[in-house]
Amino acid sequence: MGMPGSGKGTQGKMLADAFGYQYVSTGEMLRHYATHDQVERMHKGELLNDQEIITMMEAVLSTSPDPNKILLDGFPRSIPQAEWLLEQINEDGFTIDHVFHLDVPLDVVRARLLKRGRDDDAEETMTHRFDFYNSITLPILDFLKQKNIPVYDINAAQTPDEVHAEIKPYLDKA
Ligand code: AMP
């Protein structure tokens, strides 16, 4: 988890490669398969509604070769999505082992996003995405902690290699 520009995609892919996990990014899936209406909402920096995203995740989990080896990037992003994910914990051993919170100061993510220049990285859209993140996504961290899911705060203002080196030991131990 982390703000737009915190490096979720970069770190998610590095970790998935290092540990042989299936990398699943809801944002990336949407950039490939979103409907016209969804694309418009993404360009405005809005979150898509929970049921649309959950339907997508149901398909991912039910077709995954090994649901216990998935690295999720960009999901959950709201309390209802987090509640749904927790409901998936089951006797087959599906668990949520680690949550990494990529923590970065606002001025650093702003500079990163302006440099990246994706369609939804324009100044006004960016501000919307930060607002959604703070009001809807950030409260998940406390929610997950209350449910005894391990959440690790990572200093993500470093270089990609340094951030990876900070996260990796938690998974080496697992
Ligand atoms: P990302 O690539 O993770 O930054 O996602 C890009 C955009 O896709 C977001 O700004 C949202 O509009 C949408 N999106 C991705 N994941 C979710 C999610 N879990 N819930 C709602 N909207 C999402």
Coordinates of C-alpha atoms and ligand atoms in Angstrom, one line a residue:
M1 CA 0.0 0.0 0.0
G2 CA 1.0 3.6 -0.5
M3 CA 0.2 6.9 -2.1
P4 CA 0.2 7.2 -5.9
G5 CA 3.9 7.6 -6.7
S6 CA 5.1 5.7 -3.7
G7 CA 6.6 3.0 -5.8
K8 CA 4.0 0.2 -5.4
G9 CA 4.3 -1.0 -9.0
T10 CA 8.1 -1.0 -9.0
Q11 CA 8.4 -2.7 -5.6
G12 CA 5.6 -5.1 -6.3
K13 CA 7.2 -6.3 -9.5
M14 CA 10.7 -6.6 -7.8
L15 CA 9.2 -8.6 -4.9
A16 CA 7.1 -10.8 -7.2
D17 CA 10.2 -11.6 -9.3
A18 CA 12.4 -12.3 -6.3
F19 CA 10.0 -14.7 -4.6
G20 CA 8.1 -16.2 -7.6
Y21 CA 4.8 -14.6 -6.7
Q22 CA 2.0 -13.8 -9.2
Y23 CA 1.9 -10.0 -9.5
V24 CA -1.6 -8.6 -9.6
S25 CA -2.2 -4.8 -10.0
T26 CA -5.8 -3.7 -10.2
G27 CA -4.6 -0.4 -11.7
E28 CA -2.6 -2.2 -14.4
M29 CA -5.5 -4.6 -15.2
L30 CA -7.9 -1.6 -15.5
R31 CA -5.5 0.2 -17.8
H32 CA -5.8 -2.8 -20.1
Y33 CA -9.4 -3.8 -19.7
A34 CA -11.4 -0.8 -18.4
T35 CA -14.6 0.3 -20.0
H36 CA -14.9 3.8 -21.4
D37 CA -16.8 4.9 -18.3
Q38 CA -14.1 3.4 -16.0
V39 CA -11.3 5.1 -18.0
E40 CA -13.0 8.5 -17.6
R41 CA -13.3 8.0 -13.8
M42 CA -9.6 6.9 -13.6
H43 CA -8.6 10.0 -15.5
K44 CA -10.4 12.2 -13.0
G45 CA -8.4 10.5 -10.3
E46 CA -11.5 8.9 -8.7
L47 CA -11.6 5.4 -7.2
L48 CA -13.8 2.9 -9.0
N49 CA -16.6 1.4 -7.0
D50 CA -15.9 -1.5 -4.7
Q51 CA -18.2 -4.0 -6.4
E52 CA -16.5 -3.5 -9.8
I53 CA -13.1 -4.1 -8.2
I54 CA -14.2 -7.0 -6.1
T55 CA -15.7 -8.7 -9.1
M56 CA -12.3 -8.4 -10.8
M57 CA -10.5 -9.8 -7.8
E58 CA -12.9 -12.7 -7.6
A59 CA -11.9 -13.7 -11.1
V60 CA -8.2 -13.3 -10.2
L61 CA -8.4 -15.5 -7.1
S62 CA -10.5 -18.2 -8.7
T63 CA -8.2 -18.6 -11.7
S64 CA -4.9 -18.1 -9.8
P65 CA -2.5 -21.1 -10.0
D66 CA -1.7 -20.6 -6.3
P67 CA -3.8 -18.0 -4.4
N68 CA -1.3 -18.1 -1.6
K69 CA 1.4 -16.8 -3.8
I70 CA -0.1 -13.5 -5.0
L71 CA 1.4 -10.1 -4.5
L72 CA -1.4 -7.5 -4.6
D73 CA -0.6 -4.0 -5.7
G74 CA -3.3 -1.4 -5.4
F75 CA -5.9 -3.6 -3.6
P76 CA -7.5 -3.2 -1.2
R77 CA -8.0 0.5 -1.4
S78 CA -11.1 1.0 0.8
I79 CA -12.5 -0.6 4.0
P80 CA -15.2 -2.6 2.1
Q81 CA -12.5 -4.0 -0.2
A82 CA -10.3 -4.9 2.9
E83 CA -13.3 -6.5 4.6
W84 CA -13.9 -8.6 1.4
L85 CA -10.3 -9.7 1.3
L86 CA -10.4 -10.8 5.0
E87 CA -13.5 -12.8 4.3
Q88 CA -11.5 -14.8 1.8
I89 CA -9.2 -16.2 4.5
N90 CA -10.2 -19.8 4.7
E91 CA -9.4 -23.3 5.7
D92 CA -7.5 -24.0 2.5
G93 CA -4.8 -21.8 3.9
F94 CA -5.5 -18.6 2.1
T95 CA -4.0 -15.9 4.4
I96 CA -2.8 -12.3 4.2
D97 CA 0.8 -12.7 5.4
H98 CA 2.3 -9.2 5.1
V99 CA 1.1 -5.7 4.3
F100 CA 3.8 -3.2 3.3
H101 CA 3.0 0.4 3.6
L102 CA 5.3 2.5 1.4
D103 CA 5.6 5.7 3.2
V104 CA 6.8 8.8 1.3
P105 CA 6.4 12.6 1.9
L106 CA 4.0 14.4 -0.3
D107 CA 6.6 16.6 -2.1
V108 CA 8.5 13.5 -3.1
V109 CA 5.5 11.7 -4.6
R110 CA 4.4 14.8 -6.4
A111 CA 7.9 15.2 -8.1
R112 CA 7.9 11.5 -9.0
L113 CA 4.4 11.6 -10.6
L114 CA 5.1 14.8 -12.6
K115 CA 8.2 13.0 -13.9
R116 CA 6.3 9.8 -14.8
G117 CA 3.7 11.7 -16.7
R118 CA 1.0 9.0 -17.0
D119 CA -2.4 10.1 -18.2
D120 CA -3.7 10.3 -14.7
D121 CA -0.7 12.1 -13.3
A122 CA -1.8 15.7 -14.2
E123 CA -1.7 18.2 -11.3
E124 CA -5.5 18.3 -10.7
T125 CA -6.0 14.6 -11.0
M126 CA -3.1 14.0 -8.8
T127 CA -4.6 16.1 -6.0
H128 CA -7.8 14.1 -6.3
R129 CA -5.9 10.8 -6.0
F130 CA -4.1 12.1 -2.9
D131 CA -7.4 13.1 -1.4
F132 CA -9.0 9.7 -2.1
Y133 CA -5.9 8.0 -0.7
N134 CA -5.9 9.9 2.6
S135 CA -9.7 9.7 3.2
I136 CA -10.6 6.3 1.8
T137 CA -7.4 4.1 1.6
L138 CA -5.2 5.2 4.5
P139 CA -7.8 4.1 7.2
I140 CA -7.3 0.6 6.0
L141 CA -3.9 0.4 7.7
D142 CA -5.5 0.8 11.2
F143 CA -8.3 -1.5 10.2
L144 CA -5.8 -4.3 9.2
K145 CA -3.7 -3.8 12.3
Q146 CA -6.9 -4.2 14.5
K147 CA -7.5 -7.5 12.7
N148 CA -3.9 -8.6 13.6
I149 CA -2.6 -8.5 10.0
P150 CA 1.1 -7.5 10.1
V151 CA 1.6 -4.1 8.6
Y152 CA 5.1 -2.9 8.0
D153 CA 5.9 0.8 7.5
I154 CA 8.6 1.2 4.9
N155 CA 10.6 4.3 4.1
A156 CA 9.9 4.5 0.4
A157 CA 11.6 7.9 -0.2
Q158 CA 14.8 5.9 -1.0
T159 CA 16.0 4.4 -4.3
P160 CA 14.1 1.4 -5.6
D161 CA 17.0 -0.9 -4.6
E162 CA 17.2 0.5 -1.1
V163 CA 13.4 0.1 -0.6
H164 CA 13.5 -3.4 -1.9
A165 CA 16.4 -4.2 0.5
E166 CA 14.2 -2.9 3.4
I167 CA 11.2 -5.1 2.5
K168 CA 12.9 -8.3 1.4
P169 CA 14.1 -9.5 4.8
Y170 CA 10.4 -9.8 6.0
L171 CA 9.7 -12.3 3.3
D172 CA 13.0 -14.1 3.6
K173 CA 12.0 -14.9 7.2
A174 CA 8.5 -16.2 6.1
Ligands
AMP1 P1 -2.9 2.5 -9.7 O1 -2.2 2.0 -10.9 O2 -2.9 1.5 -8.6 O3 -2.4 3.9 -9.3 O4 -4.4 2.7 -10.1 C1 -4.8 3.6 -11.1 C2 -6.3 4.0 -10.9 O5 -7.1 2.8 -11.1 C3 -6.7 4.5 -9.6 O6 -6.5 5.9 -9.5 C4 -8.2 4.2 -9.5 O7 -9.0 5.0 -10.4 C5 -8.2 2.8 -10.2 N1 -8.1 1.7 -9.2 C6 -7.0 0.8 -9.1 N2 -7.2 0.0 -8.1 C7 -8.3 0.3 -7.5 C8 -9.1 -0.2 -6.3 N3 -8.6 -1.2 -5.6 N4 -10.2 0.4 -6.0 C9 -10.7 1.4 -6.7 N5 -10.1 2.0 -7.8 C10 -8.9 1.4 -8.2

